[in-house]
Structures are given as structure tokens and as C-alpha cells.
Short mmCIF file of C-alpha atoms and ligand atoms in Angstrom, two decimals:
data_model
loop_
_atom_site.label_atom_id
_atom_site.label_comp_id
_atom_site.label_asym_id
_atom_site.label_seq_id
_atom_site.Cartn_x
_atom_site.Cartn_y
_atom_site.Cartn_z
CA MET Q 295 6.80 20.88 10.63
CA SER Q 296 6.12 17.18 11.12
CA LEU Q 297 3.13 15.79 9.29
CA LEU Q 298 3.43 12.57 11.30
CA SER Q 299 5.09 12.01 14.67
CA VAL Q 300 5.53 8.56 16.14
CA LYS Q 301 6.34 9.09 19.79
CA ASN Q 302 7.64 6.38 22.11
CA ILE Q 303 5.50 3.68 20.58
CA VAL Q 304 5.24 0.36 22.40
CA SER Q 305 3.35 -2.21 20.36
CA GLY Q 306 3.14 -5.93 19.67
CA TYR Q 307 1.01 -9.04 19.37
CA GLY Q 308 -0.59 -10.78 22.34
CA SER Q 309 1.98 -11.15 25.08
CA MET Q 310 4.84 -10.33 22.69
CA GLU Q 311 6.16 -6.79 22.71
CA VAL Q 312 7.76 -5.96 19.34
CA LEU Q 313 8.31 -2.20 19.40
CA HIS Q 314 9.92 -0.98 22.60
CA GLY Q 315 9.46 2.78 22.47
CA LEU Q 316 10.05 3.77 18.87
CA ASN Q 317 10.29 7.36 17.59
CA VAL Q 318 9.92 8.60 14.01
CA GLU Q 319 9.32 12.11 12.66
CA VAL Q 320 8.01 12.57 9.13
CA GLU Q 321 8.13 16.06 7.70
CA GLU Q 322 5.54 17.21 5.22
CA LYS Q 323 6.27 16.42 1.54
CA LYS Q 324 9.37 14.34 2.31
CA ILE Q 325 10.28 10.69 1.81
CA VAL Q 326 11.37 8.99 5.02
CA ALA Q 327 12.94 5.54 4.67
CA ILE Q 328 12.73 3.02 7.50
CA LEU Q 329 15.41 0.38 7.10
CA GLY Q 330 16.09 -2.68 9.19
CA PRO Q 331 16.68 -6.43 8.97
CA ASN Q 332 14.06 -9.20 8.96
CA GLY Q 333 11.99 -9.11 12.11
CA ALA Q 334 13.13 -5.59 13.08
CA GLY Q 335 9.53 -4.48 13.52
CA LYS Q 336 9.10 -2.45 10.34
CA THR Q 337 5.74 -3.94 9.37
CA THR Q 338 4.59 -3.77 12.97
CA LEU Q 339 5.43 -0.06 12.94
CA LEU Q 340 3.34 0.59 9.82
CA ARG Q 341 0.45 -1.49 11.19
CA THR Q 342 0.57 0.51 14.39
CA ILE Q 343 0.65 3.86 12.57
CA PHE Q 344 -2.33 2.81 10.41
CA GLY Q 345 -4.39 1.54 13.35
CA VAL Q 346 -4.35 -2.14 12.43
CA ILE Q 347 -2.76 -2.62 15.87
CA THR Q 348 -3.44 -0.26 18.76
CA PRO Q 349 -0.27 0.91 20.51
CA ARG Q 350 0.13 -0.04 24.18
CA LYS Q 351 2.02 3.13 24.93
CA GLY Q 352 2.99 6.25 23.07
CA ASN Q 353 1.30 8.45 20.52
CA ILE Q 354 0.79 8.73 16.78
CA ILE Q 355 0.29 12.39 15.90
CA PHE Q 356 -0.96 13.36 12.41
CA LYS Q 357 -1.31 17.09 11.74
CA ASP Q 358 -1.28 17.93 15.44
CA THR Q 359 -4.03 15.41 16.24
CA ASP Q 360 -3.46 12.24 18.25
CA ILE Q 361 -4.73 9.44 15.98
CA SER Q 362 -3.38 6.48 18.00
CA GLY Q 363 -5.64 3.47 17.50
CA THR Q 364 -7.94 5.18 14.99
CA HIS Q 365 -9.69 2.67 12.69
CA PRO Q 366 -7.91 2.15 9.32
CA GLU Q 367 -10.95 3.22 7.29
CA ARG Q 368 -11.05 6.48 9.19
CA MET Q 369 -7.30 6.88 8.56
CA ALA Q 370 -7.89 6.55 4.82
CA LYS Q 371 -10.58 9.23 5.00
CA MET Q 372 -8.08 11.50 6.78
CA GLY Q 373 -5.59 11.08 3.93
CA ILE Q 374 -3.37 8.24 5.13
CA CYS Q 375 -2.99 5.14 2.96
CA TYR Q 376 -1.15 1.92 3.64
CA VAL Q 377 0.16 -0.50 1.04
CA PRO Q 378 0.94 -3.74 2.89
CA GLN Q 379 3.86 -6.02 2.15
CA GLU Q 380 1.65 -8.90 1.00
CA GLY Q 381 -1.90 -9.41 -0.18
CA ASN Q 382 -2.10 -5.84 -1.45
CA ILE Q 383 -4.12 -6.55 -4.60
CA PHE Q 384 -7.22 -8.61 -5.42
CA PRO Q 385 -5.78 -11.21 -7.84
CA THR Q 386 -9.13 -12.38 -9.24
CA LEU Q 387 -10.31 -8.86 -10.11
CA THR Q 388 -9.14 -6.93 -13.18
CA VAL Q 389 -6.65 -4.09 -12.94
CA GLN Q 390 -9.44 -1.56 -13.36
CA GLU Q 391 -11.64 -3.27 -10.75
CA ASN Q 392 -8.73 -3.14 -8.30
CA LEU Q 393 -8.54 0.63 -8.77
CA GLU Q 394 -12.31 0.89 -8.35
CA MET Q 395 -11.97 -0.98 -5.04
CA GLY Q 396 -9.39 1.61 -4.00
CA ALA Q 397 -12.04 4.29 -4.37
CA PHE Q 398 -14.64 2.56 -2.23
CA ILE Q 399 -14.52 5.11 0.59
CA ARG Q 400 -15.01 8.01 -1.84
CA GLN Q 401 -18.48 9.39 -2.21
CA ASP Q 402 -17.56 11.83 -4.98
CA ASP Q 403 -16.81 11.05 -8.62
CA TRP Q 404 -13.42 9.33 -8.81
CA HIS Q 405 -13.35 8.49 -12.54
CA ASN Q 406 -10.94 11.32 -13.38
CA ARG Q 407 -8.67 10.16 -10.62
CA MET Q 408 -8.60 6.69 -12.12
CA GLU Q 409 -7.42 8.12 -15.45
CA GLU Q 410 -4.72 10.08 -13.61
CA VAL Q 411 -3.54 6.88 -11.93
CA PHE Q 412 -3.41 5.14 -15.33
CA GLU Q 413 -1.39 8.09 -16.68
CA PHE Q 414 0.98 7.80 -13.75
CA PHE Q 415 1.48 4.05 -14.36
CA PRO Q 416 1.14 3.79 -18.17
CA SER Q 417 2.06 0.10 -18.22
CA LEU Q 418 -1.14 -0.63 -16.27
CA THR Q 419 -3.25 1.04 -18.95
CA ASP Q 420 -2.49 -1.71 -21.47
CA ARG Q 421 -3.55 -4.32 -18.93
CA ARG Q 422 -6.73 -2.60 -17.80
CA GLN Q 423 -8.94 -5.63 -18.33
CA SER Q 424 -6.39 -8.30 -17.34
CA SER Q 425 -6.86 -10.02 -14.05
CA ALA Q 426 -4.44 -8.65 -11.50
CA GLY Q 427 -3.23 -12.15 -10.64
CA GLU Q 428 -1.65 -12.40 -14.10
CA LEU Q 429 0.55 -9.34 -13.64
CA SER Q 430 4.30 -9.50 -13.06
CA GLY Q 431 5.64 -8.63 -9.60
CA GLY Q 432 6.59 -5.09 -10.60
CA MET Q 433 3.21 -4.35 -12.10
CA ARG Q 434 1.46 -5.78 -9.06
CA GLN Q 435 3.36 -3.33 -6.86
CA MET Q 436 2.42 -0.47 -9.15
CA LEU Q 437 -1.21 -1.58 -9.03
CA ALA Q 438 -1.09 -1.80 -5.23
CA ILE Q 439 0.27 1.75 -5.04
CA GLY Q 440 -2.20 2.90 -7.70
CA ARG Q 441 -5.06 1.51 -5.66
CA ALA Q 442 -3.93 3.56 -2.65
CA LEU Q 443 -3.63 6.65 -4.85
CA MET Q 444 -7.34 6.47 -5.74
CA VAL Q 445 -8.15 8.41 -2.57
CA ASN Q 446 -5.53 11.11 -3.19
CA PRO Q 447 -3.63 10.40 0.01
CA GLU Q 448 -1.49 12.99 1.70
CA LEU Q 449 0.60 10.36 3.46
CA LEU Q 450 1.49 7.02 1.90
CA LEU Q 451 2.86 4.14 3.98
CA LEU Q 452 4.68 1.63 1.76
CA ASP Q 453 5.90 -1.74 3.07
CA GLU Q 454 8.86 -3.09 1.07
CA PRO Q 455 7.60 -2.25 -2.42
CA SER Q 456 10.88 -3.42 -4.01
CA THR Q 457 11.02 -6.89 -2.48
CA GLY Q 458 11.32 -9.69 -5.01
CA LEU Q 459 11.70 -7.38 -8.01
CA ALA Q 460 14.45 -7.52 -10.65
CA PRO Q 461 16.94 -4.62 -10.35
CA VAL Q 462 15.53 -2.70 -13.32
CA LEU Q 463 12.05 -2.83 -11.76
CA VAL Q 464 13.43 -1.78 -8.37
CA ASP Q 465 14.79 1.36 -10.07
CA GLN Q 466 11.43 1.96 -11.74
CA ILE Q 467 9.43 1.62 -8.55
CA PHE Q 468 11.72 3.98 -6.62
CA GLU Q 469 11.57 6.44 -9.52
CA ARG Q 470 7.75 6.39 -9.42
CA ILE Q 471 7.79 6.87 -5.64
CA ALA Q 472 10.07 9.90 -6.07
CA ALA Q 473 7.73 11.24 -8.78
CA LEU Q 474 4.74 10.86 -6.47
CA ASN Q 475 6.60 12.74 -3.80
CA LYS Q 476 7.27 15.57 -6.28
CA GLN Q 477 3.49 15.82 -6.68
CA GLY Q 478 3.32 16.55 -2.95
CA VAL Q 479 2.68 13.13 -1.40
CA THR Q 480 4.58 12.46 1.84
CA VAL Q 481 5.97 8.92 1.93
CA VAL Q 482 7.07 6.52 4.65
CA LEU Q 483 9.10 3.92 2.76
CA VAL Q 484 9.86 0.72 4.66
CA GLU Q 485 12.62 -1.25 2.97
CA GLN Q 486 15.36 -3.81 3.43
CA ASN Q 487 16.96 -2.53 0.23
CA ALA Q 488 19.42 0.28 1.04
CA GLN Q 489 18.80 1.68 -2.45
CA ALA Q 490 15.75 3.29 -0.86
CA LEU Q 491 18.19 5.84 0.56
CA ASN Q 492 18.65 7.24 -2.94
CA ALA Q 493 14.98 8.18 -3.07
CA ALA Q 494 14.65 9.27 0.57
CA ASP Q 495 15.33 12.60 2.27
CA LYS Q 496 15.75 11.17 5.73
CA ALA Q 497 16.11 7.65 7.08
CA TYR Q 498 15.80 5.66 10.25
CA ILE Q 499 17.44 2.34 10.98
CA ILE Q 500 15.55 0.14 13.37
CA GLU Q 501 16.43 -3.22 14.83
CA GLY Q 502 14.87 -5.28 17.60
CA GLY Q 503 11.99 -2.81 17.80
CA GLU Q 504 14.31 0.08 18.72
CA ASN Q 505 15.80 3.09 16.97
CA LYS Q 506 19.41 2.40 16.00
CA ALA Q 507 20.31 5.35 13.81
CA GLU Q 508 18.75 8.24 11.95
CA GLY Q 509 19.86 11.05 9.71
CA LYS Q 510 19.80 12.54 6.27
CA ALA Q 511 19.58 9.71 3.76
CA ASP Q 512 22.72 10.71 1.85
CA GLU Q 513 24.74 10.91 5.07
CA LEU Q 514 23.58 7.51 6.31
CA MET Q 515 24.49 6.07 2.94
CA LYS Q 516 28.07 7.29 3.32
CA ASN Q 517 28.45 6.09 6.90
CA GLU Q 518 30.71 3.04 6.79
CA GLU Q 519 29.77 1.55 10.11
CA ILE Q 520 26.08 1.73 9.34
CA GLY Q 521 26.69 0.31 5.88
CA LYS Q 522 28.55 -2.65 7.35
CA HIS Q 523 26.13 -3.44 10.15
CA TYR Q 524 22.79 -2.78 8.57
CA MET Q 525 23.15 -2.76 4.82
CA GLY Q 526 25.36 -5.75 4.19
CA ARG Q 527 28.28 -3.76 2.81
N1 ATP U 97 0.79 -11.35 13.45
C1 ATP U 97 1.83 -11.59 14.28
N2 ATP U 97 1.67 -12.27 15.43
C2 ATP U 97 2.71 -12.52 16.26
N3 ATP U 97 3.97 -12.09 16.03
C3 ATP U 97 4.20 -11.42 14.91
C4 ATP U 97 3.16 -11.13 13.96
N4 ATP U 97 3.69 -10.42 12.93
C5 ATP U 97 5.00 -10.29 13.23
N5 ATP U 97 5.31 -10.87 14.40
C6 ATP U 97 6.65 -10.88 15.04
O1 ATP U 97 7.02 -9.55 15.30
C7 ATP U 97 8.41 -9.33 15.03
C8 ATP U 97 8.57 -8.18 14.06
O2 ATP U 97 7.97 -8.54 12.84
P1 ATP U 97 7.73 -7.53 11.65
O3 ATP U 97 6.90 -8.25 10.65
O4 ATP U 97 7.23 -6.25 12.15
O5 ATP U 97 9.24 -7.34 11.11
P2 ATP U 97 9.74 -6.68 9.77
O6 ATP U 97 10.82 -5.72 10.15
O7 ATP U 97 8.61 -6.16 8.99
O8 ATP U 97 10.42 -7.92 9.01
P3 ATP U 97 10.48 -8.26 7.42
O9 ATP U 97 11.60 -7.43 6.87
O10 ATP U 97 10.81 -9.72 7.40
O11 ATP U 97 9.16 -7.94 6.80
C9 ATP U 97 8.96 -10.66 14.54
O12 ATP U 97 9.58 -11.31 15.64
C10 ATP U 97 7.72 -11.42 14.10
O13 ATP U 97 7.89 -12.80 14.26
MG1 MG U 98 7.81 -6.61 7.18
#
């Protein structure tokens, strides 16, 4: 069963239409990669799913409910979290304060959850009191994901978590995303890096705001034509 269905979404900014009827199905407890070149509309898709932008046409269905245009804060309360491509941490706050900010919509006691997040990203534990702005790129991404995890999301929307990271850190971040998924978190992983296919179950390739290809991640990886056109092979 799909946890999230994106149906025929038309979306954009002002007079500019960016997504021209996009479709994505995300099954429960899977990792779905969305790949596409610069300007394909990947970020616009995540913003539209999360309610930062209201779609002009189409529907976003989460657990059989139409959530199109629901306010982001309400989305987070429903179990959907979004880690944006940029500006996803508070650089002047400490690592721990960033995690506390992640819990702001929770009314229950979240302190145990914070310790679980530190266990999940042990390298953050040593930097607990450092300001987030001093962290390396890889640790910033882990902190950004950790902040989203503070509300125990069921569905995590990640926008290019591997961008700008050294290869060894790219491997680490994908490994942590796979580990999260094993704990039961469903993930939509937007990437330009085709390595995301190694972590994903299913993948979509989008370009020019339209669906170009979709399939099982391992099959897309083997497809020569797709590799050549969309993954720079
Ligand atoms: N806030 C905005 N206002 C107007 N146009 C925008 C805005 N954000 C993005 N666009 C335009 O929408 C199109 C799709 O952009 P989007 O950021 O969704 O692409 P993307 O696939 O995420 O690219 P990248 O891989 O570079 O992050 C581009 O033509 C871009 O210039
Ligand atoms: Mg983007």
C-alpha cells in the first residue's frame, strides 16, 4: 500500500509552472529515490508535498487522506518531516540546541528521543556543545536529519543530503539513511548522485517537471540508456 501518493501535481512559483503533472508513489517502509538534473523540479516537488507551496492541480495523499496544501507544521504533527537542501540547521545554536528546536512541536517529554538521536549519530555526541556552524558538511547533514528525527517521523523527505560531501561521507550518509529505513522510517530521497540508487528500493527520474522513468532502483541502475542520459555515465 502507498503511504504517500503524489497524483498529477501541477505546481510552481508565480506565473512559472515548474511541475507539469507529476506522479510518485511511495510505499510504506521503503526508500524512494527521486533523481534528476539541476532545475528538474526536485526541490519544488518536496516543497509541494510538504505544503510550503500549494499545488495548482493534483493531489497529495498521505495514508488515504488528501493533505494537499496542508500547513508544514501540521504535516510535522502528522509524521512527515522535511530536511531542506539549504539552511537546514541553526548555525549559531549548539548541536544540542538544534535538536531541541527539532522537538518544538512536541508537547510530551522528548529527552529520551534526543539521546536516541545522539546514539544514532555518535559523532554528534562529542560535539554536543559546539555551535552547529563549526561542524563539517557531513556532520551538518547528520544534524539536519537528527533534528527532523526528534519528532519520530513516519515519512522523511530529504533534499540532496549528499551534495558537497567527500565520497567517504557520502557513503556514511547513505548508510545512515538505510539504517533509519530499517527502523521503519519511509524515505523520499531526492538526489543528483546516482549512488542513491544503492540505498533505494524504487526510483523515479524527473526532468523538466515531468516523469521520465521509474522502476526498481537496481534495474534503473543497470539500464544503459538511463545511465547515459541522466546519470552522466
Ligand atoms: N523560489 C523560486 N522562485 C521562482 N522560481 C524558482 C524558485 N525555486 C526554483 N525555481 C525554478 O524552478 C525550477 C525548478 O527548480 P528546483 O529547485 O525545483 O530544481 P531542482 O531539481 O531541485 O534543482 P537542483 O538539483 O539544482 O536543486 C528552476 O527553473 C528554478 O529556477
Ligand atoms: Mg533542489
